[in-house]
PDB file of C-alpha atoms in Angstrom:
ATOM      1  CA  MET A   1       0.000   0.000   0.000  1.00  0.00           C
ATOM      2  CA  THR A   2       1.101   3.533  -0.643  1.00  0.00           C
ATOM      3  CA  TRP A   3      -0.308   6.625   1.008  1.00  0.00           C
ATOM      4  CA  SER A   4      -0.321  10.326   0.198  1.00  0.00           C
ATOM      5  CA  ARG A   5       1.278  12.793   2.551  1.00  0.00           C
ATOM      6  CA  TYR A   6      -2.274  13.511   3.758  1.00  0.00           C
ATOM      7  CA  GLY A   7      -2.920   9.887   4.729  1.00  0.00           C
ATOM      8  CA  GLN A   8      -5.008   8.972   1.685  1.00  0.00           C
ATOM      9  CA  LEU A   9      -4.666   5.511   0.200  1.00  0.00           C
ATOM     10  CA  LEU A  10      -3.093   5.845  -3.257  1.00  0.00           C
ATOM     11  CA  THR A  11      -2.396   2.244  -4.235  1.00  0.00           C
ATOM     12  CA  PHE A  12      -3.176  -1.203  -2.922  1.00  0.00           C
ATOM     13  CA  THR A  13      -1.519  -4.395  -4.135  1.00  0.00           C
ATOM     14  CA  ASP A  14      -3.434  -7.603  -3.482  1.00  0.00           C
ATOM     15  CA  CYS A  15      -1.917 -11.024  -2.793  1.00  0.00           C
ATOM     16  CA  SER A  16      -1.905 -11.812  -6.541  1.00  0.00           C
ATOM     17  CA  GLY A  17       0.128  -8.693  -7.289  1.00  0.00           C
ATOM     18  CA  TYR A  18      -2.720  -6.719  -8.874  1.00  0.00           C
ATOM     19  CA  VAL A  19      -2.518  -3.003  -8.165  1.00  0.00           C
ATOM     20  CA  THR A  20      -5.557  -0.800  -7.526  1.00  0.00           C
ATOM     21  CA  ARG A  21      -5.046   2.993  -7.722  1.00  0.00           C
ATOM     22  CA  TYR A  22      -7.194   5.607  -5.975  1.00  0.00           C
ATOM     23  CA  ASP A  23      -7.749   9.235  -7.007  1.00  0.00           C
ATOM     24  CA  HIS A  24      -8.944  11.846  -4.504  1.00  0.00           C
ATOM     25  CA  ASP A  25     -10.395  15.332  -4.721  1.00  0.00           C
ATOM     26  CA  ARG A  26      -8.995  18.282  -2.788  1.00  0.00           C
ATOM     27  CA  PHE A  27     -11.152  17.284   0.190  1.00  0.00           C
ATOM     28  CA  GLY A  28      -9.691  13.784   0.347  1.00  0.00           C
ATOM     29  CA  GLN A  29     -12.726  11.966  -1.000  1.00  0.00           C
ATOM     30  CA  VAL A  30     -12.165   9.063  -3.376  1.00  0.00           C
ATOM     31  CA  THR A  31     -13.136  10.190  -6.882  1.00  0.00           C
ATOM     32  CA  ALA A  32     -11.910   7.180  -8.846  1.00  0.00           C
ATOM     33  CA  VAL A  33     -10.805   3.614  -8.311  1.00  0.00           C
ATOM     34  CA  HIS A  34      -8.674   2.151 -11.116  1.00  0.00           C
ATOM     35  CA  ARG A  35      -8.117  -1.580 -11.191  1.00  0.00           C
ATOM     36  CA  GLU A  36      -5.146  -3.088 -12.983  1.00  0.00           C
ATOM     37  CA  GLU A  37      -7.439  -4.846 -15.446  1.00  0.00           C
ATOM     38  CA  GLY A  38      -8.271  -1.427 -16.888  1.00  0.00           C
ATOM     39  CA  LEU A  39     -11.615  -1.127 -15.114  1.00  0.00           C
ATOM     40  CA  SER A  40     -12.431   2.124 -13.332  1.00  0.00           C
ATOM     41  CA  GLN A  41     -15.205   3.323 -11.036  1.00  0.00           C
ATOM     42  CA  TYR A  42     -15.908   7.038 -10.539  1.00  0.00           C
ATOM     43  CA  HIS A  43     -17.510   8.895  -7.616  1.00  0.00           C
ATOM     44  CA  ALA A  44     -18.975  12.435  -7.597  1.00  0.00           C
ATOM     45  CA  TYR A  45     -19.817  14.604  -4.580  1.00  0.00           C
ATOM     46  CA  ASP A  46     -21.805  17.766  -3.956  1.00  0.00           C
ATOM     47  CA  SER A  47     -20.539  20.899  -2.191  1.00  0.00           C
ATOM     48  CA  ARG A  48     -21.472  19.337   1.171  1.00  0.00           C
ATOM     49  CA  GLY A  49     -19.255  16.333   0.488  1.00  0.00           C
ATOM     50  CA  GLN A  50     -22.176  13.970  -0.009  1.00  0.00           C
ATOM     51  CA  LEU A  51     -21.899  11.223  -2.597  1.00  0.00           C
ATOM     52  CA  THR A  52     -24.104  12.184  -5.565  1.00  0.00           C
ATOM     53  CA  ALA A  53     -23.151   9.636  -8.216  1.00  0.00           C
ATOM     54  CA  VAL A  54     -21.195   6.462  -8.790  1.00  0.00           C
ATOM     55  CA  LYS A  55     -20.296   5.326 -12.292  1.00  0.00           C
ATOM     56  CA  ASP A  56     -19.409   1.642 -12.301  1.00  0.00           C
ATOM     57  CA  THR A  57     -16.860  -0.184 -14.426  1.00  0.00           C
ATOM     58  CA  GLN A  58     -19.436  -0.666 -17.193  1.00  0.00           C
ATOM     59  CA  GLY A  59     -20.357   3.019 -17.320  1.00  0.00           C
ATOM     60  CA  HIS A  60     -23.676   2.639 -15.490  1.00  0.00           C
ATOM     61  CA  GLU A  61     -24.397   5.554 -13.172  1.00  0.00           C
ATOM     62  CA  THR A  62     -26.257   5.390  -9.861  1.00  0.00           C
ATOM     63  CA  ARG A  63     -27.303   8.770  -8.448  1.00  0.00           C
ATOM     64  CA  TYR A  64     -28.087   9.822  -4.876  1.00  0.00           C
ATOM     65  CA  GLU A  65     -30.420  12.615  -3.707  1.00  0.00           C
ATOM     66  CA  TYR A  66     -30.567  14.341  -0.327  1.00  0.00           C
ATOM     67  CA  ASN A  67     -32.990  16.651   1.427  1.00  0.00           C
ATOM     68  CA  ILE A  68     -32.024  20.089   2.742  1.00  0.00           C
ATOM     69  CA  ALA A  69     -30.956  18.533   6.069  1.00  0.00           C
ATOM     70  CA  GLY A  70     -28.501  16.311   4.216  1.00  0.00           C
ATOM     71  CA  ASP A  71     -30.432  13.071   4.684  1.00  0.00           C
ATOM     72  CA  LEU A  72     -30.344  10.572   1.835  1.00  0.00           C
ATOM     73  CA  THR A  73     -33.823  10.554   0.275  1.00  0.00           C
ATOM     74  CA  ALA A  74     -33.468   8.586  -2.960  1.00  0.00           C
ATOM     75  CA  VAL A  75     -31.197   6.336  -4.951  1.00  0.00           C
ATOM     76  CA  ILE A  76     -31.719   6.427  -8.712  1.00  0.00           C
ATOM     77  CA  ALA A  77     -30.506   3.254 -10.404  1.00  0.00           C
ATOM     78  CA  PRO A  78     -28.925   3.259 -13.866  1.00  0.00           C
ATOM     79  CA  ASP A  79     -32.281   2.190 -15.355  1.00  0.00           C
ATOM     80  CA  GLY A  80     -33.967   5.266 -13.843  1.00  0.00           C
ATOM     81  CA  SER A  81     -35.837   3.418 -11.117  1.00  0.00           C
ATOM     82  CA  ARG A  82     -35.944   5.183  -7.768  1.00  0.00           C
ATOM     83  CA  ASN A  83     -35.599   3.677  -4.325  1.00  0.00           C
ATOM     84  CA  GLY A  84     -36.852   5.968  -1.586  1.00  0.00           C
ATOM     85  CA  HIS A  85     -34.975   6.184   1.682  1.00  0.00           C
ATOM     86  CA  SER A  86     -36.214   6.934   5.144  1.00  0.00           C
ATOM     87  CA  THR A  87     -34.044   8.280   7.897  1.00  0.00           C
ATOM     88  CA  MET A  88     -35.019   7.856  11.509  1.00  0.00           C
ATOM     89  CA  ARG A  89     -33.547   9.924  14.289  1.00  0.00           C
ATOM     90  CA  GLY A  90     -30.075   8.647  15.111  1.00  0.00           C
ATOM     91  CA  GLU A  91     -30.215   5.779  12.627  1.00  0.00           C
ATOM     92  CA  ARG A  92     -28.522   5.166   9.330  1.00  0.00           C
ATOM     93  CA  PRO A  93     -30.581   5.527   6.145  1.00  0.00           C
ATOM     94  CA  SER A  94     -32.435   2.371   5.155  1.00  0.00           C
ATOM     95  CA  VAL A  95     -33.218   1.159   1.661  1.00  0.00           C
ATOM     96  CA  PRO A  96     -36.344  -0.802   0.830  1.00  0.00           C
ATOM     97  CA  ARG A  97     -35.303  -3.942  -1.028  1.00  0.00           C
ATOM     98  CA  ARG A  98     -36.703  -4.561  -4.472  1.00  0.00           C
ATOM     99  CA  ALA A  99     -38.242  -7.946  -5.160  1.00  0.00           C
ATOM    100  CA  GLY A 100     -36.241 -10.222  -7.393  1.00  0.00           C
TER     101      GLY A 100
END
């Protein structure tokens, strides 16, 4: 493993010798994960530092929406379907599971 001078993980080598690289924004959040096989995943954040989108290795994007208080309110899947979230006082957001 290698680390930045700010303590951010830059590379990780697994037991097979494959290297995964990590990119970070100026706030230290992971913006990209690059696997040795040439596959990359990208993360986007809003001005509050909340995750707003993840683009997977196949280019499919999942988006995240929040209310004014910063609570996660919806996850929009790559196919456009929406999963609503509920946040209870002091608990983590929960996601209703889709059948199937």
